């Protein structure tokens, strides 16, 4: 068995979390070489900075209280902890284990070693500095070993959340105190605080927050004494707890919320007690992460990039997950990323559903869908984001809801889940037909370049020279290939769900709607002369002929035939269009707006789709290649393998197999990620689902059947175990060109690559 924590260990990473919505993932950290958490933390989508730092004081000699300079000489990271080694003086060395535990606990646990012959008496101090503009001064409280206060945080839309911050010194404690000072928050520098002067006679427990006005800086600290024996070591534990106060749903229960919760009762809010700490620093976090990794399928692979990325992906999904029963996050689910992306977003929910379904417990996979549907707008539209305590400025995103729902159901079938999603998705499909196809064309209108999740592209400029507005509400009209395909797949899914639930009349209705949409895609978006699908300008109902990655989205459906299959190879595999060093660019290389450098009209942008490689699009393209290979052209299997390999290898810094990443977008020529954005571990795609279906070859085949049909990755070995499927556990082992399949420990078949096995449970 692989040890994921050991496998993923590296010196250059620092993100910490536990799958409970509160993480430490600063975009551009300045203080990694200092103890504690002085850089910002994400409290759901709000940011708190600083959390706290740690200062160690010598209590030997006169006067006591001399600061020990902590010089960092090493750092290593695993998903469970960030371990920093410091030299404190000639005879003291310390390892700090930083972690973030469920319940919003930011842990700084120390192992301090004394190489000298004399006992050393120290004082460990956890302290913070907060601008008082966000602090409720009447909330400041202190007791021996604790100090707490309420802090108001504000998001970029000027919405607020109140959090309770509590510093704690575990074990022997001397003080908890708070002082008010004029000035501004600087760095984590002890000498700038009031404590050296106020503690001349030793630390005290006091709250001193008076003065002629409340403006300034609140300094708060807790202190714990430690004695380090000669040639021995000692443990010091300091921490902060940060939790939202009185967080409730921001709106009254909508009919959609009632319907969803009637069929899938939400979990009770977790009553998280203080974390049980083991004898070793960091042991609680290691146990938590080992439990999570143990709940996921296990993979061992001779291709180190595939194996390492498998576990890295599970780490990223857990890092960005959130618990249920918290405000608008009714169900456990997953956020899109860190920072202001640390919120469930509709566009990426389709990705989370595909990957989280491979956990033994489907709650998070289902929750990714249910959290959006439970807050459906009146009329049927869906919020683009589900903020934890408000639903303002949520925008709208198209997403492939149909395939997302069916992907969960084929692994974890449940009629209650299907009933929960059926009515909201029906209302959404009716809204699409009513509001986004008013001309009755069978195709779906895009009215803003942001709502596809793919802004700044030629495809929008083809219908309006002002389509690239830098704010939402550009008010264009474009019948988009991606939007039409998503609509088509939703209608097909609704027909399938209706049949499953015994609603035959509506099954017929949705089948007819899907037939109409599919025919419109083939008749109006397919260009037999160029051999490519294209967006349509609704003002003329002519194809725009703009070549973009989304033009290949019909290929992961059942719409294409041999004629279209030939077009896929002619364009997708053409180095002058899409088959770059690291395919595929979001816009064709020969497009007049094409830029591999993230520039749009001479300016580098945050999220341009005019030539960068986006993992989100690549996940769709991998499905398009694989589906076409399976249905029409077996020779494309090798190309699908080549593409998936390139896709995964792109997401390693400089091709270093020890440094996986997942940024928003990449350079198609160099594979360099968008480091300037500062958003790693961006869960805006699916990768592990591709590994399951094409490297291991496991694909559900309807009902209780599945097929094992690995694509020719030419692996020396691959073993995938603990894969859940409809209440069973599947193991797949590949050695050279042969593979073996077991269900619940019993071998069900053996074969070789290119010769699939169909197993019916």
PDB file of N, CA and C in Angstrom, residues 5-96:
ATOM      1  N   UNK A   5       0.930  10.338   2.434  1.00  0.00           N
ATOM      2  CA  UNK A   5       1.624  11.457   3.067  1.00  0.00           C
ATOM      3  C   UNK A   5       3.105  11.431   2.721  1.00  0.00           C
ATOM      4  N   UNK A   6       3.685  10.264   2.752  1.00  0.00           N
ATOM      5  CA  UNK A   6       5.099  10.145   2.399  1.00  0.00           C
ATOM      6  C   UNK A   6       5.302  10.407   0.911  1.00  0.00           C
ATOM      7  N   UNK A   7       4.397   9.892   0.079  1.00  0.00           N
ATOM      8  CA  UNK A   7       4.514  10.064  -1.364  1.00  0.00           C
ATOM      9  C   UNK A   7       4.474  11.532  -1.768  1.00  0.00           C
ATOM     10  N   UNK A   8       3.635  12.320  -1.107  1.00  0.00           N
ATOM     11  CA  UNK A   8       3.426  13.715  -1.499  1.00  0.00           C
ATOM     12  C   UNK A   8       4.346  14.690  -0.777  1.00  0.00           C
ATOM     13  N   UNK A   9       5.188  14.208   0.122  1.00  0.00           N
ATOM     14  CA  UNK A   9       6.056  15.107   0.884  1.00  0.00           C
ATOM     15  C   UNK A   9       6.990  15.891  -0.045  1.00  0.00           C
ATOM     16  N   UNK A  10       7.148  17.180   0.246  1.00  0.00           N
ATOM     17  CA  UNK A  10       8.000  18.056  -0.557  1.00  0.00           C
ATOM     18  C   UNK A  10       8.337  19.308   0.248  1.00  0.00           C
ATOM     19  N   UNK A  11       9.365  20.064  -0.143  1.00  0.00           N
ATOM     20  CA  UNK A  11       9.777  21.221   0.654  1.00  0.00           C
ATOM     21  C   UNK A  11       9.165  22.548   0.233  1.00  0.00           C
ATOM     22  N   UNK A  12       8.472  22.592  -0.914  1.00  0.00           N
ATOM     23  CA  UNK A  12       8.099  23.882  -1.488  1.00  0.00           C
ATOM     24  C   UNK A  12       6.614  24.196  -1.374  1.00  0.00           C
ATOM     25  N   UNK A  13       5.848  23.410  -0.652  1.00  0.00           N
ATOM     26  CA  UNK A  13       4.407  23.645  -0.561  1.00  0.00           C
ATOM     27  C   UNK A  13       4.021  23.946   0.877  1.00  0.00           C
ATOM     28  N   UNK A  14       2.806  24.516   1.061  1.00  0.00           N
ATOM     29  CA  UNK A  14       2.461  24.971   2.410  1.00  0.00           C
ATOM     30  C   UNK A  14       0.972  24.967   2.710  1.00  0.00           C
ATOM     31  N   UNK A  15       0.089  24.651   1.756  1.00  0.00           N
ATOM     32  CA  UNK A  15      -1.345  24.686   2.019  1.00  0.00           C
ATOM     33  C   UNK A  15      -1.711  23.675   3.104  1.00  0.00           C
ATOM     34  N   UNK A  16      -2.635  24.075   3.987  1.00  0.00           N
ATOM     35  CA  UNK A  16      -3.074  23.209   5.072  1.00  0.00           C
ATOM     36  C   UNK A  16      -4.588  23.302   5.236  1.00  0.00           C
ATOM     37  N   UNK A  17      -5.219  22.168   5.517  1.00  0.00           N
ATOM     38  CA  UNK A  17      -6.662  22.140   5.754  1.00  0.00           C
ATOM     39  C   UNK A  17      -7.081  20.756   6.185  1.00  0.00           C
ATOM     40  N   UNK A  18      -8.402  20.591   6.337  1.00  0.00           N
ATOM     41  CA  UNK A  18      -8.904  19.292   6.801  1.00  0.00           C
ATOM     42  C   UNK A  18     -10.246  18.938   6.184  1.00  0.00           C
ATOM     43  N   UNK A  19     -10.671  19.643   5.134  1.00  0.00           N
ATOM     44  CA  UNK A  19     -11.935  19.337   4.495  1.00  0.00           C
ATOM     45  C   UNK A  19     -13.143  19.907   5.191  1.00  0.00           C
ATOM     46  N   UNK A  20     -12.949  20.992   5.970  1.00  0.00           N
ATOM     47  CA  UNK A  20     -14.050  21.576   6.726  1.00  0.00           C
ATOM     48  C   UNK A  20     -14.223  23.068   6.443  1.00  0.00           C
ATOM     49  N   UNK A  21     -13.868  23.515   5.251  1.00  0.00           N
ATOM     50  CA  UNK A  21     -14.196  24.873   4.829  1.00  0.00           C
ATOM     51  C   UNK A  21     -13.257  25.951   5.317  1.00  0.00           C
ATOM     52  N   UNK A  22     -12.393  25.651   6.284  1.00  0.00           N
ATOM     53  CA  UNK A  22     -11.449  26.634   6.828  1.00  0.00           C
ATOM     54  C   UNK A  22     -10.046  26.110   6.553  1.00  0.00           C
ATOM     55  N   UNK A  23      -9.258  26.865   5.795  1.00  0.00           N
ATOM     56  CA  UNK A  23      -7.947  26.393   5.373  1.00  0.00           C
ATOM     57  C   UNK A  23      -6.922  27.512   5.487  1.00  0.00           C
ATOM     58  N   UNK A  24      -5.667  27.126   5.369  1.00  0.00           N
ATOM     59  CA  UNK A  24      -4.573  28.095   5.305  1.00  0.00           C
ATOM     60  C   UNK A  24      -3.869  27.887   3.970  1.00  0.00           C
ATOM     61  N   UNK A  25      -4.117  28.780   3.030  1.00  0.00           N
ATOM     62  CA  UNK A  25      -3.565  28.668   1.682  1.00  0.00           C
ATOM     63  C   UNK A  25      -3.313  30.062   1.128  1.00  0.00           C
ATOM     64  N   UNK A  26      -2.414  30.832   1.751  1.00  0.00           N
ATOM     65  CA  UNK A  26      -2.166  32.207   1.293  1.00  0.00           C
ATOM     66  C   UNK A  26      -1.661  32.227  -0.143  1.00  0.00           C
ATOM     67  N   UNK A  27      -2.167  33.170  -0.914  1.00  0.00           N
ATOM     68  CA  UNK A  27      -1.809  33.239  -2.333  1.00  0.00           C
ATOM     69  C   UNK A  27      -0.343  33.597  -2.522  1.00  0.00           C
ATOM     70  N   UNK A  28       0.101  34.633  -1.858  1.00  0.00           N
ATOM     71  CA  UNK A  28       1.481  35.086  -1.988  1.00  0.00           C
ATOM     72  C   UNK A  28       2.070  35.274  -0.592  1.00  0.00           C
ATOM     73  N   UNK A  29       2.411  34.184   0.077  1.00  0.00           N
ATOM     74  CA  UNK A  29       2.846  34.266   1.474  1.00  0.00           C
ATOM     75  C   UNK A  29       4.153  35.045   1.627  1.00  0.00           C
ATOM     76  N   UNK A  30       4.213  35.833   2.682  1.00  0.00           N
ATOM     77  CA  UNK A  30       5.418  36.604   2.992  1.00  0.00           C
ATOM     78  C   UNK A  30       6.137  36.086   4.218  1.00  0.00           C
ATOM     79  N   UNK A  31       5.466  35.248   5.016  1.00  0.00           N
ATOM     80  CA  UNK A  31       5.998  34.945   6.330  1.00  0.00           C
ATOM     81  C   UNK A  31       6.146  33.446   6.578  1.00  0.00           C
ATOM     82  N   UNK A  32       6.419  32.673   5.536  1.00  0.00           N
ATOM     83  CA  UNK A  32       6.568  31.234   5.722  1.00  0.00           C
ATOM     84  C   UNK A  32       7.766  30.880   6.600  1.00  0.00           C
ATOM     85  N   UNK A  33       8.749  31.767   6.657  1.00  0.00           N
ATOM     86  CA  UNK A  33       9.930  31.468   7.474  1.00  0.00           C
ATOM     87  C   UNK A  33       9.738  31.867   8.927  1.00  0.00           C
ATOM     88  N   UNK A  34       8.568  32.387   9.272  1.00  0.00           N
ATOM     89  CA  UNK A  34       8.253  32.730  10.656  1.00  0.00           C
ATOM     90  C   UNK A  34       7.280  31.703  11.232  1.00  0.00           C
ATOM     91  N   UNK A  35       7.332  31.436  12.515  1.00  0.00           N
ATOM     92  CA  UNK A  35       6.405  30.464  13.103  1.00  0.00           C
ATOM     93  C   UNK A  35       4.951  30.922  13.014  1.00  0.00           C
ATOM     94  N   UNK A  36       4.050  29.947  13.089  1.00  0.00           N
ATOM     95  CA  UNK A  36       2.630  30.257  13.140  1.00  0.00           C
ATOM     96  C   UNK A  36       2.024  30.539  11.787  1.00  0.00           C
ATOM     97  N   UNK A  37       0.966  31.356  11.802  1.00  0.00           N
ATOM     98  CA  UNK A  37       0.141  31.602  10.616  1.00  0.00           C
ATOM     99  C   UNK A  37      -0.070  33.107  10.450  1.00  0.00           C
ATOM    100  N   UNK A  38       0.975  33.832  10.086  1.00  0.00           N
ATOM    101  CA  UNK A  38       0.797  35.275   9.947  1.00  0.00           C
ATOM    102  C   UNK A  38       0.158  35.642   8.612  1.00  0.00           C
ATOM    103  N   UNK A  39       0.370  34.826   7.577  1.00  0.00           N
ATOM    104  CA  UNK A  39      -0.308  35.065   6.300  1.00  0.00           C
ATOM    105  C   UNK A  39      -1.779  34.672   6.419  1.00  0.00           C
ATOM    106  N   UNK A  40      -2.574  35.105   5.447  1.00  0.00           N
ATOM    107  CA  UNK A  40      -4.028  35.010   5.568  1.00  0.00           C
ATOM    108  C   UNK A  40      -4.533  33.575   5.527  1.00  0.00           C
ATOM    109  N   UNK A  41      -5.604  33.354   6.246  1.00  0.00           N
ATOM    110  CA  UNK A  41      -6.349  32.100   6.218  1.00  0.00           C
ATOM    111  C   UNK A  41      -7.672  32.329   5.501  1.00  0.00           C
ATOM    112  N   UNK A  42      -8.205  31.257   4.889  1.00  0.00           N
ATOM    113  CA  UNK A  42      -9.513  31.315   4.243  1.00  0.00           C
ATOM    114  C   UNK A  42     -10.556  30.763   5.200  1.00  0.00           C
ATOM    115  N   UNK A  43     -11.464  31.623   5.628  1.00  0.00           N
ATOM    116  CA  UNK A  43     -12.596  31.208   6.453  1.00  0.00           C
ATOM    117  C   UNK A  43     -13.783  31.129   5.496  1.00  0.00           C
ATOM    118  N   UNK A  44     -13.957  29.946   4.889  1.00  0.00           N
ATOM    119  CA  UNK A  44     -14.814  29.807   3.719  1.00  0.00           C
ATOM    120  C   UNK A  44     -14.292  30.783   2.665  1.00  0.00           C
ATOM    121  N   UNK A  45     -15.061  31.703   2.130  1.00  0.00           N
ATOM    122  CA  UNK A  45     -14.499  32.582   1.100  1.00  0.00           C
ATOM    123  C   UNK A  45     -14.027  33.922   1.662  1.00  0.00           C
ATOM    124  N   UNK A  46     -14.016  34.063   2.964  1.00  0.00           N
ATOM    125  CA  UNK A  46     -13.502  35.272   3.614  1.00  0.00           C
ATOM    126  C   UNK A  46     -12.047  35.051   4.024  1.00  0.00           C
ATOM    127  N   UNK A  47     -11.285  36.144   4.149  1.00  0.00           N
ATOM    128  CA  UNK A  47      -9.892  36.040   4.545  1.00  0.00           C
ATOM    129  C   UNK A  47      -9.651  36.713   5.893  1.00  0.00           C
ATOM    130  N   UNK A  48      -8.868  36.044   6.725  1.00  0.00           N
ATOM    131  CA  UNK A  48      -8.439  36.567   8.015  1.00  0.00           C
ATOM    132  C   UNK A  48      -6.920  36.619   8.030  1.00  0.00           C
ATOM    133  N   UNK A  49      -6.372  37.796   8.317  1.00  0.00           N
ATOM    134  CA  UNK A  49      -4.920  37.937   8.431  1.00  0.00           C
ATOM    135  C   UNK A  49      -4.605  39.035   9.442  1.00  0.00           C
ATOM    136  N   UNK A  50      -3.645  38.786  10.315  1.00  0.00           N
ATOM    137  CA  UNK A  50      -2.995  37.494  10.533  1.00  0.00           C
ATOM    138  C   UNK A  50      -3.845  36.607  11.425  1.00  0.00           C
ATOM    139  N   UNK A  51      -3.455  35.338  11.544  1.00  0.00           N
ATOM    140  CA  UNK A  51      -4.069  34.470  12.549  1.00  0.00           C
ATOM    141  C   UNK A  51      -3.247  34.612  13.834  1.00  0.00           C
ATOM    142  N   UNK A  52      -2.051  34.056  13.845  1.00  0.00           N
ATOM    143  CA  UNK A  52      -1.156  34.293  14.979  1.00  0.00           C
ATOM    144  C   UNK A  52       0.252  33.876  14.604  1.00  0.00           C
ATOM    145  N   UNK A  53       1.213  34.308  15.393  1.00  0.00           N
ATOM    146  CA  UNK A  53       2.586  33.844  15.279  1.00  0.00           C
ATOM    147  C   UNK A  53       3.032  33.333  16.639  1.00  0.00           C
ATOM    148  N   UNK A  54       4.227  32.785  16.698  1.00  0.00           N
ATOM    149  CA  UNK A  54       4.763  32.237  17.941  1.00  0.00           C
ATOM    150  C   UNK A  54       6.136  32.849  18.203  1.00  0.00           C
ATOM    151  N   UNK A  55       6.328  33.296  19.424  1.00  0.00           N
ATOM    152  CA  UNK A  55       7.628  33.796  19.879  1.00  0.00           C
ATOM    153  C   UNK A  55       8.070  32.967  21.074  1.00  0.00           C
ATOM    154  N   UNK A  56       9.329  32.580  21.084  1.00  0.00           N
ATOM    155  CA  UNK A  56       9.903  31.835  22.196  1.00  0.00           C
ATOM    156  C   UNK A  56      10.830  32.748  22.987  1.00  0.00           C
ATOM    157  N   UNK A  57      10.611  32.812  24.296  1.00  0.00           N
ATOM    158  CA  UNK A  57      11.376  33.675  25.189  1.00  0.00           C
ATOM    159  C   UNK A  57      12.179  32.814  26.161  1.00  0.00           C
ATOM    160  N   UNK A  58      13.384  33.238  26.438  1.00  0.00           N
ATOM    161  CA  UNK A  58      14.200  32.573  27.450  1.00  0.00           C
ATOM    162  C   UNK A  58      13.817  33.091  28.827  1.00  0.00           C
ATOM    163  N   UNK A  59      13.631  32.172  29.763  1.00  0.00           N
ATOM    164  CA  UNK A  59      13.333  32.533  31.148  1.00  0.00           C
ATOM    165  C   UNK A  59      14.559  32.343  32.050  1.00  0.00           C
ATOM    166  N   UNK A  60      15.679  32.036  31.422  1.00  0.00           N
ATOM    167  CA  UNK A  60      16.917  31.895  32.180  1.00  0.00           C
ATOM    168  C   UNK A  60      17.605  33.252  32.293  1.00  0.00           C
ATOM    169  N   UNK A  61      18.284  33.478  33.405  1.00  0.00           N
ATOM    170  CA  UNK A  61      19.043  34.705  33.580  1.00  0.00           C
ATOM    171  C   UNK A  61      18.179  35.870  33.977  1.00  0.00           C
ATOM    172  N   UNK A  62      18.790  37.007  34.121  1.00  0.00           N
ATOM    173  CA  UNK A  62      18.120  38.240  34.515  1.00  0.00           C
ATOM    174  C   UNK A  62      18.415  39.337  33.492  1.00  0.00           C
ATOM    175  N   UNK A  63      17.414  40.089  33.046  1.00  0.00           N
ATOM    176  CA  UNK A  63      15.998  39.834  33.341  1.00  0.00           C
ATOM    177  C   UNK A  63      15.473  38.725  32.438  1.00  0.00           C
ATOM    178  N   UNK A  64      14.413  38.014  32.856  1.00  0.00           N
ATOM    179  CA  UNK A  64      13.817  37.002  31.985  1.00  0.00           C
ATOM    180  C   UNK A  64      13.075  37.669  30.827  1.00  0.00           C
ATOM    181  N   UNK A  65      12.802  36.914  29.790  1.00  0.00           N
ATOM    182  CA  UNK A  65      12.018  37.445  28.681  1.00  0.00           C
ATOM    183  C   UNK A  65      12.822  37.754  27.439  1.00  0.00           C
ATOM    184  N   UNK A  66      14.084  37.321  27.369  1.00  0.00           N
ATOM    185  CA  UNK A  66      14.882  37.563  26.165  1.00  0.00           C
ATOM    186  C   UNK A  66      14.332  36.725  25.014  1.00  0.00           C
ATOM    187  N   UNK A  67      14.085  37.374  23.873  1.00  0.00           N
ATOM    188  CA  UNK A  67      13.562  36.666  22.712  1.00  0.00           C
ATOM    189  C   UNK A  67      14.641  35.776  22.100  1.00  0.00           C
ATOM    190  N   UNK A  68      14.277  34.549  21.777  1.00  0.00           N
ATOM    191  CA  UNK A  68      15.167  33.651  21.059  1.00  0.00           C
ATOM    192  C   UNK A  68      14.903  33.803  19.564  1.00  0.00           C
ATOM    193  N   UNK A  69      15.909  34.149  18.834  1.00  0.00           N
ATOM    194  CA  UNK A  69      15.752  34.295  17.395  1.00  0.00           C
ATOM    195  C   UNK A  69      15.533  32.917  16.777  1.00  0.00           C
ATOM    196  N   UNK A  70      14.425  32.744  16.088  1.00  0.00           N
ATOM    197  CA  UNK A  70      14.106  31.461  15.452  1.00  0.00           C
ATOM    198  C   UNK A  70      14.517  31.535  13.982  1.00  0.00           C
ATOM    199  N   UNK A  71      15.651  30.939  13.670  1.00  0.00           N
ATOM    200  CA  UNK A  71      16.149  30.950  12.292  1.00  0.00           C
ATOM    201  C   UNK A  71      15.754  29.645  11.609  1.00  0.00           C
ATOM    202  N   UNK A  72      14.901  29.762  10.602  1.00  0.00           N
ATOM    203  CA  UNK A  72      14.419  28.567   9.924  1.00  0.00           C
ATOM    204  C   UNK A  72      15.515  27.983   9.040  1.00  0.00           C
ATOM    205  N   UNK A  73      15.804  26.702   9.231  1.00  0.00           N
ATOM    206  CA  UNK A  73      16.860  26.050   8.461  1.00  0.00           C
ATOM    207  C   UNK A  73      16.332  24.917   7.587  1.00  0.00           C
ATOM    208  N   UNK A  74      15.049  24.667   7.635  1.00  0.00           N
ATOM    209  CA  UNK A  74      14.469  23.621   6.800  1.00  0.00           C
ATOM    210  C   UNK A  74      12.962  23.624   6.891  1.00  0.00           C
ATOM    211  N   UNK A  75      12.334  23.122   5.822  1.00  0.00           N
ATOM    212  CA  UNK A  75      10.880  23.074   5.823  1.00  0.00           C
ATOM    213  C   UNK A  75      10.440  21.915   4.927  1.00  0.00           C
ATOM    214  N   UNK A  76       9.462  21.155   5.370  1.00  0.00           N
ATOM    215  CA  UNK A  76       8.895  20.097   4.541  1.00  0.00           C
ATOM    216  C   UNK A  76       7.391  20.035   4.788  1.00  0.00           C
ATOM    217  N   UNK A  77       6.695  19.632   3.743  1.00  0.00           N
ATOM    218  CA  UNK A  77       5.226  19.671   3.751  1.00  0.00           C
ATOM    219  C   UNK A  77       4.678  18.307   3.378  1.00  0.00           C
ATOM    220  N   UNK A  78       3.582  17.938   4.011  1.00  0.00           N
ATOM    221  CA  UNK A  78       2.688  16.888   3.545  1.00  0.00           C
ATOM    222  C   UNK A  78       1.274  17.460   3.637  1.00  0.00           C
ATOM    223  N   UNK A  79       0.263  16.806   3.050  1.00  0.00           N
ATOM    224  CA  UNK A  79      -1.092  17.322   3.217  1.00  0.00           C
ATOM    225  C   UNK A  79      -1.494  17.522   4.670  1.00  0.00           C
ATOM    226  N   UNK A  80      -0.869  16.780   5.588  1.00  0.00           N
ATOM    227  CA  UNK A  80      -1.267  16.838   6.994  1.00  0.00           C
ATOM    228  C   UNK A  80      -0.596  17.959   7.764  1.00  0.00           C
ATOM    229  N   UNK A  81       0.610  18.376   7.365  1.00  0.00           N
ATOM    230  CA  UNK A  81       1.333  19.322   8.208  1.00  0.00           C
ATOM    231  C   UNK A  81       2.464  19.992   7.443  1.00  0.00           C
ATOM    232  N   UNK A  82       2.834  21.156   7.928  1.00  0.00           N
ATOM    233  CA  UNK A  82       4.010  21.876   7.474  1.00  0.00           C
ATOM    234  C   UNK A  82       5.003  21.854   8.627  1.00  0.00           C
ATOM    235  N   UNK A  83       6.124  21.183   8.434  1.00  0.00           N
ATOM    236  CA  UNK A  83       7.110  21.009   9.495  1.00  0.00           C
ATOM    237  C   UNK A  83       8.296  21.916   9.202  1.00  0.00           C
ATOM    238  N   UNK A  84       8.529  22.876  10.087  1.00  0.00           N
ATOM    239  CA  UNK A  84       9.637  23.818   9.938  1.00  0.00           C
ATOM    240  C   UNK A  84      10.638  23.583  11.059  1.00  0.00           C
ATOM    241  N   UNK A  85      11.902  23.554  10.693  1.00  0.00           N
ATOM    242  CA  UNK A  85      12.964  23.371  11.674  1.00  0.00           C
ATOM    243  C   UNK A  85      13.666  24.705  11.909  1.00  0.00           C
ATOM    244  N   UNK A  86      13.861  25.036  13.201  1.00  0.00           N
ATOM    245  CA  UNK A  86      14.471  26.319  13.571  1.00  0.00           C
ATOM    246  C   UNK A  86      15.671  26.080  14.488  1.00  0.00           C
ATOM    247  N   UNK A  87      16.701  26.874  14.295  1.00  0.00           N
ATOM    248  CA  UNK A  87      17.762  27.016  15.280  1.00  0.00           C
ATOM    249  C   UNK A  87      17.387  28.161  16.204  1.00  0.00           C
ATOM    250  N   UNK A  88      17.349  27.876  17.508  1.00  0.00           N
ATOM    251  CA  UNK A  88      16.948  28.908  18.470  1.00  0.00           C
ATOM    252  C   UNK A  88      18.165  29.578  19.097  1.00  0.00           C
ATOM    253  N   UNK A  89      19.166  28.821  19.411  1.00  0.00           N
ATOM    254  CA  UNK A  89      20.471  29.352  19.804  1.00  0.00           C
ATOM    255  C   UNK A  89      21.476  28.225  19.652  1.00  0.00           C
ATOM    256  N   UNK A  90      22.629  28.314  20.269  1.00  0.00           N
ATOM    257  CA  UNK A  90      23.677  27.322  20.042  1.00  0.00           C
ATOM    258  C   UNK A  90      23.282  25.926  20.508  1.00  0.00           C
ATOM    259  N   UNK A  91      22.370  25.835  21.436  1.00  0.00           N
ATOM    260  CA  UNK A  91      22.069  24.529  22.027  1.00  0.00           C
ATOM    261  C   UNK A  91      20.627  24.090  21.856  1.00  0.00           C
ATOM    262  N   UNK A  92      19.765  24.927  21.289  1.00  0.00           N
ATOM    263  CA  UNK A  92      18.350  24.593  21.136  1.00  0.00           C
ATOM    264  C   UNK A  92      17.988  24.516  19.655  1.00  0.00           C
ATOM    265  N   UNK A  93      17.261  23.465  19.305  1.00  0.00           N
ATOM    266  CA  UNK A  93      16.727  23.318  17.958  1.00  0.00           C
ATOM    267  C   UNK A  93      15.286  22.851  18.099  1.00  0.00           C
ATOM    268  N   UNK A  94      14.424  23.278  17.194  1.00  0.00           N
ATOM    269  CA  UNK A  94      12.994  22.989  17.354  1.00  0.00           C
ATOM    270  C   UNK A  94      12.352  22.675  16.010  1.00  0.00           C
ATOM    271  N   UNK A  95      11.402  21.742  16.038  1.00  0.00           N
ATOM    272  CA  UNK A  95      10.536  21.459  14.892  1.00  0.00           C
ATOM    273  C   UNK A  95       9.141  21.951  15.221  1.00  0.00           C
ATOM    274  N   UNK A  96       8.617  22.825  14.367  1.00  0.00           N
ATOM    275  CA  UNK A  96       7.240  23.290  14.507  1.00  0.00           C
ATOM    276  C   UNK A  96       6.370  22.535  13.511  1.00  0.00           C
TER     277      UNK A  96
END
